[in-house]
Coordinates of C-alpha atoms in Angstrom, one line a residue:
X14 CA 92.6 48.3 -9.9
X15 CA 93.6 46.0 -7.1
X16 CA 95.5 42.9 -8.3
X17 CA 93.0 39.7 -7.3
X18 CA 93.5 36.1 -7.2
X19 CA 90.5 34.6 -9.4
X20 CA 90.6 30.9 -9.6
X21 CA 92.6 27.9 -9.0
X22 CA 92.9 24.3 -10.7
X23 CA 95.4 21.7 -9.0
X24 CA 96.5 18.6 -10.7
X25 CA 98.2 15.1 -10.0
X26 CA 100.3 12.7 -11.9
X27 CA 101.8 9.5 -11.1
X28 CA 105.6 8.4 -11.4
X29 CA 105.3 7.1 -15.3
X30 CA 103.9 10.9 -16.1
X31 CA 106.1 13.2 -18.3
X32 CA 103.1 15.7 -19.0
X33 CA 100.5 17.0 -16.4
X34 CA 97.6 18.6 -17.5
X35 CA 95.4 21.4 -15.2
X36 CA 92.1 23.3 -16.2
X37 CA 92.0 26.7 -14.5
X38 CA 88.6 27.4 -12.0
X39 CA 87.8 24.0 -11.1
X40 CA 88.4 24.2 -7.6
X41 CA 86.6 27.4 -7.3
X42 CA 83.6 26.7 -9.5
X43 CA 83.6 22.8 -7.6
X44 CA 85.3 21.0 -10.2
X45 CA 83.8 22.2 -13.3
X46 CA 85.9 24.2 -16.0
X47 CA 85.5 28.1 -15.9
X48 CA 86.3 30.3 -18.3
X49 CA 89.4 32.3 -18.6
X50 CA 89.1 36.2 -19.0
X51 CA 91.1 38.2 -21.8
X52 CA 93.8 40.3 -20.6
X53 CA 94.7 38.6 -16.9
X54 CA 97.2 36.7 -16.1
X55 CA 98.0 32.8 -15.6
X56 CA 100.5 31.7 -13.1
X57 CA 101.4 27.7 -13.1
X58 CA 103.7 25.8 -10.7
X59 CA 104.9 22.4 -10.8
X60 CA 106.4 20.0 -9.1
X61 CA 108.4 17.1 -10.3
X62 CA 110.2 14.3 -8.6
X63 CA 111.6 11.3 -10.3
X64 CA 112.0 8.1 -8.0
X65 CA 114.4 6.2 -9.6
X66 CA 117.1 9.0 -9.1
X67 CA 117.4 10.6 -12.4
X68 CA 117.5 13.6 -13.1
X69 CA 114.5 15.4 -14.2
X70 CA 113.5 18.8 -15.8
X71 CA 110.5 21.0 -15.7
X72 CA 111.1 21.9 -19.7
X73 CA 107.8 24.0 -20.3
X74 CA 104.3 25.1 -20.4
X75 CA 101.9 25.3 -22.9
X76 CA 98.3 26.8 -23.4
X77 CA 95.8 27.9 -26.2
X78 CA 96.1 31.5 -26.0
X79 CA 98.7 32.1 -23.5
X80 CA 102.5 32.0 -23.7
X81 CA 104.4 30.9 -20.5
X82 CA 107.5 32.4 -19.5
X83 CA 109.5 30.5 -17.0
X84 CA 110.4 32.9 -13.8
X85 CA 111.9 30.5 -11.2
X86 CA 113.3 26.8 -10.7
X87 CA 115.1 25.0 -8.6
X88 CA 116.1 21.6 -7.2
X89 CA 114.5 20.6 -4.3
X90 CA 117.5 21.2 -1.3
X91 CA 120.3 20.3 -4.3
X92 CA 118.2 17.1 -5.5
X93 CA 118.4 16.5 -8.9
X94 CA 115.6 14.3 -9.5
X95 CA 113.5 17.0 -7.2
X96 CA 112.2 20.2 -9.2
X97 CA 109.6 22.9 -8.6
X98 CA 109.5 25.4 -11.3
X99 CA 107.1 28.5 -12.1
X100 CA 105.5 30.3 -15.4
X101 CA 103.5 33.0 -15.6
X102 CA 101.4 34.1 -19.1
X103 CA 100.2 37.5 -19.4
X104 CA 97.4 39.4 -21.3
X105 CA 96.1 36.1 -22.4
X106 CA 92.9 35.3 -24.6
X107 CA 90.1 34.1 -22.7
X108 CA 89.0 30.4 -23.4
X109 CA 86.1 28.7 -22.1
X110 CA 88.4 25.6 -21.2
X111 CA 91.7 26.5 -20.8
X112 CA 93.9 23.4 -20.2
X113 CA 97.6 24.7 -19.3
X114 CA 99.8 21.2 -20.0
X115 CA 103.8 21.0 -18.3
X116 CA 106.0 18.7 -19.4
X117 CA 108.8 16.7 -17.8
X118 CA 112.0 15.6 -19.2
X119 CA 111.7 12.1 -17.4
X120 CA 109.0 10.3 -15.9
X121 CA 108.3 11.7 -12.8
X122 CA 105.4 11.9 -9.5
X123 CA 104.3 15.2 -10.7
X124 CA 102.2 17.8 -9.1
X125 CA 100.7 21.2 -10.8
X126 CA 98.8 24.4 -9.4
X127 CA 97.3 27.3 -11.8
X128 CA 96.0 30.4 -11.0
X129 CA 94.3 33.8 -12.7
X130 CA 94.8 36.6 -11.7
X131 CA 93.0 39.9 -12.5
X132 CA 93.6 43.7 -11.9
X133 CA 96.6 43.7 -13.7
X134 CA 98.5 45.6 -16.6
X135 CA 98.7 43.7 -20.1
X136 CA 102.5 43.9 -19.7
X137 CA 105.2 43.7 -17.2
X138 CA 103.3 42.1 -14.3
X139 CA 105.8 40.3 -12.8
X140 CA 107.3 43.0 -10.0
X141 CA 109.7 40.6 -8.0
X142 CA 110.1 37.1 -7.7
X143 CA 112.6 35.0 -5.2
X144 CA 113.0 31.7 -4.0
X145 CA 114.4 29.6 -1.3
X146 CA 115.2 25.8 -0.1
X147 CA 116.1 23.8 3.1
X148 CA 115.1 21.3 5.8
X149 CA 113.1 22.5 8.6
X150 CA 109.7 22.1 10.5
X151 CA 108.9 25.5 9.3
X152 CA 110.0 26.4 5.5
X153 CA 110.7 30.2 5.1
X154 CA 111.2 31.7 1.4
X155 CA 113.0 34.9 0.7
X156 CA 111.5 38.4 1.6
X157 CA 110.5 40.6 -1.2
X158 CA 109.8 44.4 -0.9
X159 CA 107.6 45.0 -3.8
X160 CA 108.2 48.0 -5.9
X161 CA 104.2 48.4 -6.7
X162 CA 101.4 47.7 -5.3
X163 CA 99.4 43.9 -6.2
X164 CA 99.7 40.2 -5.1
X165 CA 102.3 38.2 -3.1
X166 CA 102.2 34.7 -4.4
X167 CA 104.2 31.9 -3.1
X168 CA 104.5 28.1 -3.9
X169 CA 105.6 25.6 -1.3
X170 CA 106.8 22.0 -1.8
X171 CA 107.9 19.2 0.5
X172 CA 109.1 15.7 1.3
X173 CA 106.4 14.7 3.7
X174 CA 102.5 13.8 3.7
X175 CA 102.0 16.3 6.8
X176 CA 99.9 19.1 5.8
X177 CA 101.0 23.0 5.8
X178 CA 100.0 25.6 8.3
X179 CA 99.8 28.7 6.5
X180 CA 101.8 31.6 8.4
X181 CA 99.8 34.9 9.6
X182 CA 98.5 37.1 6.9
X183 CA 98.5 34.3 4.6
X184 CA 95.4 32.7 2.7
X185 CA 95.9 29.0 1.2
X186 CA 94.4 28.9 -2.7
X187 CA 94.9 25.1 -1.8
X188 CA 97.0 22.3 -1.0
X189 CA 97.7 18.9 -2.6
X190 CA 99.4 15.1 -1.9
X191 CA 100.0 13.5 -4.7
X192 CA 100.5 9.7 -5.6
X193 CA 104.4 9.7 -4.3
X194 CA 104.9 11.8 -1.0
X195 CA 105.5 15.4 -1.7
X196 CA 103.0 18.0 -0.5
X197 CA 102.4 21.3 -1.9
X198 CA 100.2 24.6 -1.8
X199 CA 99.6 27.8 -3.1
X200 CA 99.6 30.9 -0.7
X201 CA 98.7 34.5 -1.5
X202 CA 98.4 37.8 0.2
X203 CA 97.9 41.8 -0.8
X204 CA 101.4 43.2 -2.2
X205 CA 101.9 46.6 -0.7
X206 CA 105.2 48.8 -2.3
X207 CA 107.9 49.0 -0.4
X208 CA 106.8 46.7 2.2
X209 CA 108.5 43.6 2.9
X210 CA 106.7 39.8 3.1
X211 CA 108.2 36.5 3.9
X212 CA 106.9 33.6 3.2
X213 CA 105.8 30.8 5.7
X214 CA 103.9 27.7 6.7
X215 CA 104.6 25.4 9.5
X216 CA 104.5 21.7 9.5
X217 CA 104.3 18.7 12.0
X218 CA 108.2 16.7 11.2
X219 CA 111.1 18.2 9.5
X220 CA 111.7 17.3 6.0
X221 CA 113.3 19.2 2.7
X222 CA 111.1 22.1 1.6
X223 CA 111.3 24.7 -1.2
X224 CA 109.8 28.1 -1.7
X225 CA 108.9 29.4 -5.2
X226 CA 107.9 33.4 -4.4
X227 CA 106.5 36.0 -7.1
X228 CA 105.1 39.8 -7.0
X229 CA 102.3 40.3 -9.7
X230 CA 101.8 43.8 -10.2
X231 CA 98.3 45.4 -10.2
X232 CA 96.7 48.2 -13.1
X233 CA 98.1 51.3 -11.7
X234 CA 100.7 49.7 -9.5
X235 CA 103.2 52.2 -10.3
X236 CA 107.1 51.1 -9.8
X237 CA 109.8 49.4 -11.9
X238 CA 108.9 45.5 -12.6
X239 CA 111.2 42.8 -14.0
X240 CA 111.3 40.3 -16.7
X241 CA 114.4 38.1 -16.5
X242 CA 113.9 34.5 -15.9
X243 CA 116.0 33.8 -12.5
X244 CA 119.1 32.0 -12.9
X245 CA 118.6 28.1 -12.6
X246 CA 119.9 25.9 -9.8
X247 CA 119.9 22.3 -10.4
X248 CA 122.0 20.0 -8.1
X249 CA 122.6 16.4 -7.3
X250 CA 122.4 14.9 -3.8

């Protein structure tokens, strides 16, 4: 069974925030909730930024009838008070509402993006994951060479209101502008084993950019997956 993305929610906080709240399927059901199916998988990014230069952290995700593990973060380009972090929750419990909630060490301009995904095994999902940061007109994540078949998912962040071009073979879930300046969207495309993806959009003026990038594996997939979190980078500009 072909991994699938399902639906999306996206989410918004101002700079006091240090908890952002997103309901999966209300961008693709037009902003109502939709319910959650038993036994996919959720996959939540966030975005944090705190502008009165402290340091922030990304410290967790919580759900009724998922548990989050946290795959990737990073500062945004070294920045400690700039950090994008993802979670994925597998073989969850359907709910009618599902409200996934992040939390944030200090208060922060926050942004959030959820998505389901179906197709997938109960266990071991996550195939590959990567991520990169830098400052460019054109932000470009790591490759990954899937070991199974499923879905490429990438998360893109930067310091700029100009919107993202998605690169070729790429289809936007959606993309967001918070209340401080950072933009961000959600990219996915077919996973294929042992052939290599890179990650890109384009944008109009060079600012710092970071790359969150994650294999989901589908039912039947077939090669070896992983489950470590990756190691954390958190810098100070």
């Amino acid at each position: 069974m072909a991994a699938a993305y399902v639906a999306g929610s996206r989410g918004t906080a101002n700079g006091s925030a240090t908890t952002l709240a997103v309901v999966p399927g209300t961008l693709t059901s037009g902003g109502a909730a939709q319910a959650t199916t038993s036994g996919n998988v959720l996959l939540a990014f966030f975005s944090a930024f705190n502008s009165i230069n402290a340091a922030v952290d990304i410290t967790g995700c919580t759900a009724t009838g998922a548990t989050f593990t946290e795959d990737e973060t990073l500062a945004m380009n070294g920045i400690a008070r700039w950090q994008l972090s993802a979670f994925y929750a597998e073989n969850i419990t359907g709910q009618a509402t599902h409200t996934l909630t992040g939390a944030f060490d200090s208060s922060s301009f926050a942004n959030a993006a959820c998505i389901e995904v179906s197709g997938v095994p109960t266990s071991a999902t996550l195939n590959a994951d990567a991520s990169a940061t830098g400052t460019s007109t054109d932000p470009t994540g790591a490759a990954i060479s899937p070991t199974a078949n499923g879905l490429h998912v990438f998360f893109v962040a930067h310091d700029n209101l100009n919107a993202f071009t998605a690169g070729a073979g790429w289809t936007e879930v959606h993309q967001e502008t918070p209340d401080g300046s950072i933009r961000m969207g959600v990219y996915t495309r077919a996973a294929v084993s042992g052939v290599s993806q890179t990650p890109a959009v384009t944008h109009a003026t060079s600012a710092a950019w970071a790359i969150l990038h994650l294999v989901i594996a589908e039912t039947g997939g077939g090669g070896a997956v992983i489950q470590a979190i990756a190691p954390r980078w958190i810098g100070r500009r």
